[in-house]
Short mmCIF file of C-alpha atoms in Angstrom, two decimals:
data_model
loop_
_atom_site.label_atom_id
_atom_site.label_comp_id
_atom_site.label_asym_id
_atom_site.label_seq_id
_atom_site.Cartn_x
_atom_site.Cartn_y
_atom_site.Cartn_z
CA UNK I 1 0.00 0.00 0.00
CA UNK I 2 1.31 3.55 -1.09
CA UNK I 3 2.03 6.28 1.88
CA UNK I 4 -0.03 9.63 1.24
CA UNK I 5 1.67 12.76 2.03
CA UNK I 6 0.40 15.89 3.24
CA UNK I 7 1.58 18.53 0.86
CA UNK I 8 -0.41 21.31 2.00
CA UNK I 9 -3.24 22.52 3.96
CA UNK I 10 -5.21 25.64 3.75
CA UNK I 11 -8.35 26.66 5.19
CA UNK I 12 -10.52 30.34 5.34
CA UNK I 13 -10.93 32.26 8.33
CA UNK I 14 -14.22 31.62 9.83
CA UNK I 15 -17.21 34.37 9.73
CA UNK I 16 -19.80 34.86 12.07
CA UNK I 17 -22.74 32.66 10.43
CA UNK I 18 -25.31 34.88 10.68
CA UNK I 19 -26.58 38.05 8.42
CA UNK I 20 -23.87 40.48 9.56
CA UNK I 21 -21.06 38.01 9.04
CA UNK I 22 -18.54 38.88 7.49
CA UNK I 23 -18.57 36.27 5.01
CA UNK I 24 -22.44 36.55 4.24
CA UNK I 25 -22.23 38.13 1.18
CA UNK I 26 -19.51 35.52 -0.04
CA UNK I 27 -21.21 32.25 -1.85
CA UNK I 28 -20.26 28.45 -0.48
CA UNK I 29 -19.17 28.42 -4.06
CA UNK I 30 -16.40 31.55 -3.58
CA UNK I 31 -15.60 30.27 -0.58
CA UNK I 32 -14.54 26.53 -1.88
CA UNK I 33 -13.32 28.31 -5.11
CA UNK I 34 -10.76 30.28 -3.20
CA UNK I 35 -8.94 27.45 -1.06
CA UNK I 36 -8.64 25.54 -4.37
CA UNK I 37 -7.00 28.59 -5.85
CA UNK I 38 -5.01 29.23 -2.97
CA UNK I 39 -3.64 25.28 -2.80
CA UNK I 40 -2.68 25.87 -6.99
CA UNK I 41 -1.18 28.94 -6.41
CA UNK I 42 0.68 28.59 -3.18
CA UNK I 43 2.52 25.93 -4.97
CA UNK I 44 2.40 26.34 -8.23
CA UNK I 45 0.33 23.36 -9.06
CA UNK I 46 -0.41 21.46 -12.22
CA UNK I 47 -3.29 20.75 -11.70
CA UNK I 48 -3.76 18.26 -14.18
CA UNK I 49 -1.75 16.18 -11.81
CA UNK I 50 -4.97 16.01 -9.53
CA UNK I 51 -7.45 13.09 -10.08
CA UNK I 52 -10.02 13.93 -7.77
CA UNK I 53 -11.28 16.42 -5.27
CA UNK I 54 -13.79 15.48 -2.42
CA UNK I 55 -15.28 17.96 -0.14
CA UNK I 56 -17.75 17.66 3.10
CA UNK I 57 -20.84 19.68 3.06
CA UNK I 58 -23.56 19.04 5.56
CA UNK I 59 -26.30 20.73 4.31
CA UNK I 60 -25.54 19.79 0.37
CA UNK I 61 -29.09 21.99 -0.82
CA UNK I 62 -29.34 25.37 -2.66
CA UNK I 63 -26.27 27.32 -3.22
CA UNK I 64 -24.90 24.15 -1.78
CA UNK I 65 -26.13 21.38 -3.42
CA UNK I 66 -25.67 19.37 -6.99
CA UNK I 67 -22.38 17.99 -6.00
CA UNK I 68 -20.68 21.82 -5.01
CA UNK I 69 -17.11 20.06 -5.50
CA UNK I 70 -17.27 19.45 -9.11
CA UNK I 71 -18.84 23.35 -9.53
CA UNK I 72 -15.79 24.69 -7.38
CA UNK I 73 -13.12 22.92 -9.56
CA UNK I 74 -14.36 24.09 -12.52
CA UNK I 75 -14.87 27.54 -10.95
CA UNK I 76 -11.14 27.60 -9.40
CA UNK I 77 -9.78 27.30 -12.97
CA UNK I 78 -8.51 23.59 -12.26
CA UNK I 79 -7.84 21.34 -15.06
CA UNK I 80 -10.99 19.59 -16.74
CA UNK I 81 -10.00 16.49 -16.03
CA UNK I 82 -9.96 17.10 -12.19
CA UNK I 83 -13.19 15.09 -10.89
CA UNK I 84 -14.98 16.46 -7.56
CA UNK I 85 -17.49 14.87 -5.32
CA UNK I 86 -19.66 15.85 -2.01
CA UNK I 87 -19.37 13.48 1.15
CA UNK I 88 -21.40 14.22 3.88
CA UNK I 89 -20.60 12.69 7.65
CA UNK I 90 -22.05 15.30 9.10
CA UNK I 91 -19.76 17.32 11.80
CA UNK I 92 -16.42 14.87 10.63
CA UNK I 93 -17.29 15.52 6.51
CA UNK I 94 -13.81 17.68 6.11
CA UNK I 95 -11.67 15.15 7.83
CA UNK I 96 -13.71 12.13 6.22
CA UNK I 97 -12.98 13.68 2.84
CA UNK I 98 -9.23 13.98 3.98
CA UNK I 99 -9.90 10.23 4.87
CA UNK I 100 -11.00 9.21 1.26
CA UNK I 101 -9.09 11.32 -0.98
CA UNK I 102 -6.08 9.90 1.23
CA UNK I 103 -7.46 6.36 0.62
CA UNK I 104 -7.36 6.84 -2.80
CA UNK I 105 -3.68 7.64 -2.84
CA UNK I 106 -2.72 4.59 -0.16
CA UNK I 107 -4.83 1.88 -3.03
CA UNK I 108 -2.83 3.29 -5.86
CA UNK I 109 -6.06 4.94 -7.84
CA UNK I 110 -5.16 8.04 -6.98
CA UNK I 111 -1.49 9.93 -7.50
CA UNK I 112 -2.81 13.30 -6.32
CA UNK I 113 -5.93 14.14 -4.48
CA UNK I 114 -7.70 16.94 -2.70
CA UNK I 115 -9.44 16.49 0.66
CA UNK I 116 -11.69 19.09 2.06
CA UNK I 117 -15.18 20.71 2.63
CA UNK I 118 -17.20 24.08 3.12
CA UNK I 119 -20.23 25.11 4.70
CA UNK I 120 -21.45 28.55 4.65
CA UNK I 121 -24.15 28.34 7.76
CA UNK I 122 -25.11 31.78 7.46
CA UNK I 123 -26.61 31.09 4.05
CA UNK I 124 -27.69 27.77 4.19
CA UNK I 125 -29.17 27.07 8.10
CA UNK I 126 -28.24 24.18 9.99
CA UNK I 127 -30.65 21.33 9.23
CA UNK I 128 -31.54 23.12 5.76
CA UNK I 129 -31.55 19.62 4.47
CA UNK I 130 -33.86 17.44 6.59
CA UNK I 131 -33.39 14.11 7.03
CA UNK I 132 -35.76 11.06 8.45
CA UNK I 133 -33.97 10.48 11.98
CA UNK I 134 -35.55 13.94 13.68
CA UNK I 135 -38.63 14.11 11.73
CA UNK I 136 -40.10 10.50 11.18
CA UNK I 137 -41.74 9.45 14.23
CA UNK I 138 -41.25 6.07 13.79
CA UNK I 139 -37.25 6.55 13.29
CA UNK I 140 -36.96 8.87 16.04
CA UNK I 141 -38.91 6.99 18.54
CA UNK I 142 -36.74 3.28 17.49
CA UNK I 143 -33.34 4.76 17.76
CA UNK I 144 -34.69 7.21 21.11
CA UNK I 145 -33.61 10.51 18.91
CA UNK I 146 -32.39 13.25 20.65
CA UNK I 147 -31.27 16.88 19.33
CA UNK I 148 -27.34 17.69 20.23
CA UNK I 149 -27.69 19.64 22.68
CA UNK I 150 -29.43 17.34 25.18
CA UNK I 151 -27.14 14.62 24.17
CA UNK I 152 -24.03 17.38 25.98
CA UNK I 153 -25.61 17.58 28.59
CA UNK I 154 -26.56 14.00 28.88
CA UNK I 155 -22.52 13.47 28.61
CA UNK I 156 -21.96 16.43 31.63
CA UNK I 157 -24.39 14.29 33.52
CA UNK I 158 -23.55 10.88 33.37
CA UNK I 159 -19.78 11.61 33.97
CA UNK I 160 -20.16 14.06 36.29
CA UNK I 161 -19.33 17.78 34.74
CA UNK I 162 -20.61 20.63 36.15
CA UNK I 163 -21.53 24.13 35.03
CA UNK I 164 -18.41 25.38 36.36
CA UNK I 165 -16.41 22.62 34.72
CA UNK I 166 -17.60 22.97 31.16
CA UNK I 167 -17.73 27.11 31.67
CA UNK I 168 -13.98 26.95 32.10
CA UNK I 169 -12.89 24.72 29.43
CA UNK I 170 -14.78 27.57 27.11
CA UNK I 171 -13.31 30.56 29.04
CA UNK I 172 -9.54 28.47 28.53
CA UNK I 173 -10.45 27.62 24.82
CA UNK I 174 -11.07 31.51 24.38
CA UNK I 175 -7.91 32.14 25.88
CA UNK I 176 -5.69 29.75 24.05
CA UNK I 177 -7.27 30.86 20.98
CA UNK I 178 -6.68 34.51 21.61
CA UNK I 179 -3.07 33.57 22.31
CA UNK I 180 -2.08 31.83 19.12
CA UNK I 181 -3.68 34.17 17.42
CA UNK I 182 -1.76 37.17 18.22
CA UNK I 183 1.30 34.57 18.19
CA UNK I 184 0.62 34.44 14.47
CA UNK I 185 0.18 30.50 14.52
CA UNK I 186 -2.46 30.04 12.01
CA UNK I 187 -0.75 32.70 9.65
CA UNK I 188 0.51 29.91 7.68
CA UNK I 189 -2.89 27.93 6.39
CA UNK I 190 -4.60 30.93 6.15
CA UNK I 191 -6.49 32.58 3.06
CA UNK I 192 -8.16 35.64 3.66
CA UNK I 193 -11.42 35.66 1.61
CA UNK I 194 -11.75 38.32 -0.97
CA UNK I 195 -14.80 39.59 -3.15
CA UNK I 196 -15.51 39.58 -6.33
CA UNK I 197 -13.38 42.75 -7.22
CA UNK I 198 -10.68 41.36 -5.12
CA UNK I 199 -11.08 42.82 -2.27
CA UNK I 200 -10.14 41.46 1.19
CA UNK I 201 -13.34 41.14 3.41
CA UNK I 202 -11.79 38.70 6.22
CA UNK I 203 -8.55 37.92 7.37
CA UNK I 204 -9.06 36.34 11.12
CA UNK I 205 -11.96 34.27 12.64
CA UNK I 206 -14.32 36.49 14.09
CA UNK I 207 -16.09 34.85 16.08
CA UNK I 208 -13.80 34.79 19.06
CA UNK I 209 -14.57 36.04 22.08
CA UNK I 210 -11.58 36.64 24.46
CA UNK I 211 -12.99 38.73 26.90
CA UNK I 212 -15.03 35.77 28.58
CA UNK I 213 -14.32 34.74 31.66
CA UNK I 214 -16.54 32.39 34.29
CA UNK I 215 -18.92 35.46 35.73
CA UNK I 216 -19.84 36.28 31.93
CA UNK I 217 -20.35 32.65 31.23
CA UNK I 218 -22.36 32.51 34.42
CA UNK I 219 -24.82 34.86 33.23
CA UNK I 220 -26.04 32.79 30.38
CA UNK I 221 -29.09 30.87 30.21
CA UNK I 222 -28.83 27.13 29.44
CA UNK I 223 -29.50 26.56 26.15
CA UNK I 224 -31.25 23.32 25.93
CA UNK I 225 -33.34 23.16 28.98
CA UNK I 226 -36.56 24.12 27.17
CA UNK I 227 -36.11 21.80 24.35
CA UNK I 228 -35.44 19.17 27.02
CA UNK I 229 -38.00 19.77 29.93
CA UNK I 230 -40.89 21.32 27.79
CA UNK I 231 -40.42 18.80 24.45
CA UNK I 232 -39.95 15.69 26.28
CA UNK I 233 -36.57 14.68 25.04
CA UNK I 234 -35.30 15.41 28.64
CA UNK I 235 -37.47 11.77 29.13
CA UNK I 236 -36.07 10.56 25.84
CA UNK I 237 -32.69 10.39 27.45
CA UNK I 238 -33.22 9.09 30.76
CA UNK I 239 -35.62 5.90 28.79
CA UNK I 240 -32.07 4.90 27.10
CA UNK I 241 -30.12 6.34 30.33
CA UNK I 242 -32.58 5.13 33.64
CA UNK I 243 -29.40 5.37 35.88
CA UNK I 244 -29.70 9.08 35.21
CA UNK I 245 -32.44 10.67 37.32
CA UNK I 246 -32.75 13.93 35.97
CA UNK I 247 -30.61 15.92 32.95
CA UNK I 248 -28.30 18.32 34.52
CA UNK I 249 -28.57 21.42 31.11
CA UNK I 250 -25.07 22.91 31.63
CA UNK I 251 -24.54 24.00 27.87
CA UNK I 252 -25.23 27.31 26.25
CA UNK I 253 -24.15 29.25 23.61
CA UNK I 254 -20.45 30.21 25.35
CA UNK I 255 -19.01 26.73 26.14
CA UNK I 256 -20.66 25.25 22.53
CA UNK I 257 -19.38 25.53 19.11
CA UNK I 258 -19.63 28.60 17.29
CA UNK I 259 -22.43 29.22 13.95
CA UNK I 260 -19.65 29.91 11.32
CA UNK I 261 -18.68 30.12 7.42
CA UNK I 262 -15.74 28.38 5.94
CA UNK I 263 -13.91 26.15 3.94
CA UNK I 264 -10.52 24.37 3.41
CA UNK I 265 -8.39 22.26 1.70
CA UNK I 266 -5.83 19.65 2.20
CA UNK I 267 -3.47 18.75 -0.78
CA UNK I 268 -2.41 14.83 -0.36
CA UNK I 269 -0.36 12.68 -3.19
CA UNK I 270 2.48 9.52 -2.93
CA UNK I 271 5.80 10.89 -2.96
CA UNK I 272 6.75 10.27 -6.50
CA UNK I 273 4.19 12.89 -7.77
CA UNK I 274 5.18 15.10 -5.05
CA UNK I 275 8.98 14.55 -6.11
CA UNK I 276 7.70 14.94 -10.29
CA UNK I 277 5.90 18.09 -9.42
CA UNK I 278 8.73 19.81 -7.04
CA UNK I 279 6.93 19.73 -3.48
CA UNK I 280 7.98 18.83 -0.29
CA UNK I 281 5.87 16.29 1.73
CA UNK I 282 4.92 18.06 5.14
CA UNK I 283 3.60 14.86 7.07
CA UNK I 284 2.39 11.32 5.82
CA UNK I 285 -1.18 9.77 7.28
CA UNK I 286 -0.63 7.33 8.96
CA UNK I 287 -4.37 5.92 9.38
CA UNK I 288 -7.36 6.73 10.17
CA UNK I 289 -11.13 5.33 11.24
CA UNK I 290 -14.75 5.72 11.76
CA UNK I 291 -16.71 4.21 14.10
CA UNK I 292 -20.51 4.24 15.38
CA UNK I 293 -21.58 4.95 18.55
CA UNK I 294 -24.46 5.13 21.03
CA UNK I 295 -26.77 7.91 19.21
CA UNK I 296 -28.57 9.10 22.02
CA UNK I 297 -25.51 10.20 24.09
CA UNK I 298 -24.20 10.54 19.87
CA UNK I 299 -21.07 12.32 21.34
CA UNK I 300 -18.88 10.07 22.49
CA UNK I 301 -17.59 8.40 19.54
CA UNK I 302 -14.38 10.48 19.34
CA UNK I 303 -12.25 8.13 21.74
CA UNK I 304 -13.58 5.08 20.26
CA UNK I 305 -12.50 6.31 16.93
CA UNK I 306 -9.16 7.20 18.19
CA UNK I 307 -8.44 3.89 19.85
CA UNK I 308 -9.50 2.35 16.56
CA UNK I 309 -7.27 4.47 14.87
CA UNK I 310 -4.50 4.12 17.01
CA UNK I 311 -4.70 0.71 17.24
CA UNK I 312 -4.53 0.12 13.15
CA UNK I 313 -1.38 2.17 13.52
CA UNK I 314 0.27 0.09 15.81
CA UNK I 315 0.20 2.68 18.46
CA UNK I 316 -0.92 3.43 21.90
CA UNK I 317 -2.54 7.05 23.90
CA UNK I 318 0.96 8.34 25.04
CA UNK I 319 2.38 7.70 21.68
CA UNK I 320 0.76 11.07 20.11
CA UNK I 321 2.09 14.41 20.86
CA UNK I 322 -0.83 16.37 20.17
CA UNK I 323 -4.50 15.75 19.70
CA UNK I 324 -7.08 17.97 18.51
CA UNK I 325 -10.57 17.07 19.33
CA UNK I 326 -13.68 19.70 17.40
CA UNK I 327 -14.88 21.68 20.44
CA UNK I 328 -18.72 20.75 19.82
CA UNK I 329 -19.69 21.09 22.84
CA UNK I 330 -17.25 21.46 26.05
CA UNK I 331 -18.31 18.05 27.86
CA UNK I 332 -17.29 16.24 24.99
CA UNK I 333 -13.63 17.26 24.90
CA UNK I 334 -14.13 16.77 28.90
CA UNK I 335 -14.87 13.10 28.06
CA UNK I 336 -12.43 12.41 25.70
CA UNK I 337 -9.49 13.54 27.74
CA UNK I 338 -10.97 11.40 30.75
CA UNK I 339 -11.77 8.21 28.74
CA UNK I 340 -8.14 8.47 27.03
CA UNK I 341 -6.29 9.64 29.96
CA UNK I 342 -5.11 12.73 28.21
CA UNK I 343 -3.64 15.90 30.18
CA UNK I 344 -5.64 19.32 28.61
CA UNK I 345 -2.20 20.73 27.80
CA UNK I 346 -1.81 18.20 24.71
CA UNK I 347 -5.35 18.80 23.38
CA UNK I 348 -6.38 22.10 21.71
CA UNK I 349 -2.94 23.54 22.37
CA UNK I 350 -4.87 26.83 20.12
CA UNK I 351 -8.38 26.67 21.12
CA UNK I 352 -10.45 25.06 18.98
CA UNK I 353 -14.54 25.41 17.91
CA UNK I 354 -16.23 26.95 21.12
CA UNK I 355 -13.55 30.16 20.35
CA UNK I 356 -13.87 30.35 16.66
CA UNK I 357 -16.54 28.33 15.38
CA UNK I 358 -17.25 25.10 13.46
CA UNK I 359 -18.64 25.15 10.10
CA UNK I 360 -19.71 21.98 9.82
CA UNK I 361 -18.64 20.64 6.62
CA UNK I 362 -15.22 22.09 6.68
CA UNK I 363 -13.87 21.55 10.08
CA UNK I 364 -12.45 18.14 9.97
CA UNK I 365 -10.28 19.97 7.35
CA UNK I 366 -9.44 22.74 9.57
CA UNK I 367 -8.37 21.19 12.59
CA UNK I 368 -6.26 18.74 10.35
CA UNK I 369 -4.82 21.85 9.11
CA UNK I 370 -4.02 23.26 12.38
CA UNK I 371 -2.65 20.46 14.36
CA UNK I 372 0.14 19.72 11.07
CA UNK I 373 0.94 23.89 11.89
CA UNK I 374 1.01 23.01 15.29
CA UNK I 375 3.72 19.93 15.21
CA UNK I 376 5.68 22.17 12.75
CA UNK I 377 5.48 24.99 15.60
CA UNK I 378 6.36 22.80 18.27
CA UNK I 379 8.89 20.87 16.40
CA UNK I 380 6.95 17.85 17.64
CA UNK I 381 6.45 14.80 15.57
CA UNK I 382 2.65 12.79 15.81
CA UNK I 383 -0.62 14.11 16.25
CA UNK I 384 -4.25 12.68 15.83
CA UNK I 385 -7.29 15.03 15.04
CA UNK I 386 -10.85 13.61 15.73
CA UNK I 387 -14.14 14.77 15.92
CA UNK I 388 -18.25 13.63 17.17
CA UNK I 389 -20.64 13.15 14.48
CA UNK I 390 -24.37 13.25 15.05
CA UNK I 391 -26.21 9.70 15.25
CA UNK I 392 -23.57 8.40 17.07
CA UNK I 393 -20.48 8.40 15.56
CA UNK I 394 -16.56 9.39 15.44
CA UNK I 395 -13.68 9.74 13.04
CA UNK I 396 -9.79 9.60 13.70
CA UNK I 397 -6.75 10.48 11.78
CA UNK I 398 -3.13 10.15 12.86
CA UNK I 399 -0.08 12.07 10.73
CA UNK I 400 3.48 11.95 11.61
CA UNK I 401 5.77 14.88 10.48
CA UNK I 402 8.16 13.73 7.84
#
């Protein structure tokens, strides 16, 4: 089996993803379009040299649907002959469509291949695309469906996490974000997102909010108590969870992930196109894996997928330097590092979602993107980036520098 390399990795900042975002007025089509460019022209890429491009999207309708990878391709200028497709695994699509453009290149039916995704959330809502597991009765009521956000705070409850607890993983998130921002650590991946004249409308993810600290946090109102108490999923979760007596709602909209736009891109190939074309290999993938998992809880498939993961690669927990876990909501990083054994100073060394936000079908990519920056920073040499998926799943992947 061939090794695939990591040649580059770019991603967008993120924009608020609301109607006074910054990146409202840009298309989901721009914003793909522009990471493509940016991997061609960063290094000077024949991109006739790339067989396929796959991208995550969660909500694949509208300006987003009818397979938006093949439109961006064409629209980025790239060679005719460069196929595209749309995966959807909901909050993991970017990293999945690392996953499977890598996969190509490890079977030998791909030489070069682009993994990514893009969601613009501000233009096409969460849950714009439906689906039969929240609206058919029947569905919902065999698999005991219940939205996100109770499933959280199901995961703060049956291990224990307390409003104080997940309140200061946000406020440190905030922090650490804050930090490697002004440290110029993301400077690297970066593409600021320009208009249709060209010019610059974002540069930095705006939807970071340093000054929080625990009394601001304090003041919010739980988010999903309502949905819980007053819609009866509350009684949903204690059916599959009796142990639990009542749902402790410790989540809100300052320790969850942030409504954002975005996209990125990861450039992967074996080394002999990378030595034909004149680029360096950055780090090589060294496996990865998806998993299901309880979908009530839905959550905790993360460590699952890691140890899955790991374990294809022949390695154990203290083996990685870094991991980088999506910040969906702050009880499931909580559980992660407690079910893995992991110390909070080698997880989200720069913040992660809850700071800057998490559009959907791109952040798999992103984080990717980030933790390969982050081993290069830290002159460190493994790291493993995961994140939860909703019906209960996880996905893993492990790169070593090279």
């Amino acid at each position: 089996m061939a090794d695939a390399y990591i040649y580059d990795a770019v991603r967008t900042p993120r924009g608020r993803g609301k109607s006074d975002g910054s990146l409202h007025e840009i298309t989901p089509i721009e914003l793909g379009t522009q990471v493509l460019e940016a991997l061609r022209d960063r290094n000077e890429l024949d991109t006739s040299a790339v067989d396929d491009v796959v991208f995550g999207c969660v909500a694949p309708v509208g300006e987003q649907g009818a397979n938006i990878t093949r439109t961006a391709v064409l629209n980025a200028d790239y060679d005719e002959s460069v196929s595209g497709v749309q995966i959807n695994r909901f909050c993991a699509s970017g990293l999945e469509a690392v996953n499977m453009a890598a996969g190509q290149v490890m079977a030998g039916q791909s030489d070069m291949a682009v993994g990514g995704g893009v969601e613009s959330m501000s233009r096409v809502p969460m849950g714009s695309d439906g689906g039969a597991w929240p609206t058919d009765p029947d569905v919902a009521f065999k698999t005991y469906f219940v939205p996100q956000g109770i499933s959280a705070d199901l995961i703060a409850t049956k291990y224990g996490y307390s409003r104080d607890d997940v309140d200061a993983y946000a406020v440190e998130s905030q922090k650490r974000a804050e930090a490697a921002w002004k440290d110029k650590r993301f400077s690297g991946s970066i593409v600021p997102v320009t208009d249709k004249i060209g010019i610059e409308v974002l540069d930095h993810d705006e939807h970071m909010r340093p000054e929080a600290t625990m009394q601001s946090l304090g003041a919010l109102k739980a988010s999903f108590a309502e949905l819980g108490q007053n819609f009866g999923f509350d009684s949903v979760a204690i059916q599959k969870y009796p142990e639990i007596e009542k749902i402790n709602h410790v989540h809100h909209a300052g320790n969850s992930s942030g409504i954002v736009d975005g996209a990125a891109a990861v450039l992967i190939g074996t080394k002999e196109i990378g030595d034909k074309l004149g680029l360096k290999p950055r780090a090589r993938i060294k496996a990865y894996a998806s998993v299901g998992s309880e979908p009530t809880i839905m959550l905790t498939g993360p460590s699952f997928a890691a140890e899955k993961a790991l374990k294809r690669a022949g390695m154990a927990v203290g083996d990685i330097d870094i991991y980088e876990l999506n910040e969906a909501f702050a009880s499931v990083v909580l559980r992660f590092m407690e079910a893995l054994d992991i110390d909070h100073s080698n997880i989200n060394v720069n913040g992660g979602a809850i700071a800057m936000g998490h559009p959907l079908g791109a952040t798999g990519a992103m984080i990717l993107g980030t933790v390969l920056d982050e081993l290069e920073r830290s002159d460190k040499e493994t790291a493993l980036a995961t994140l939860c998926i909703g019906a209960g799943m996880g996905t893993a992947t492990i790169i070593e520098r090279v």
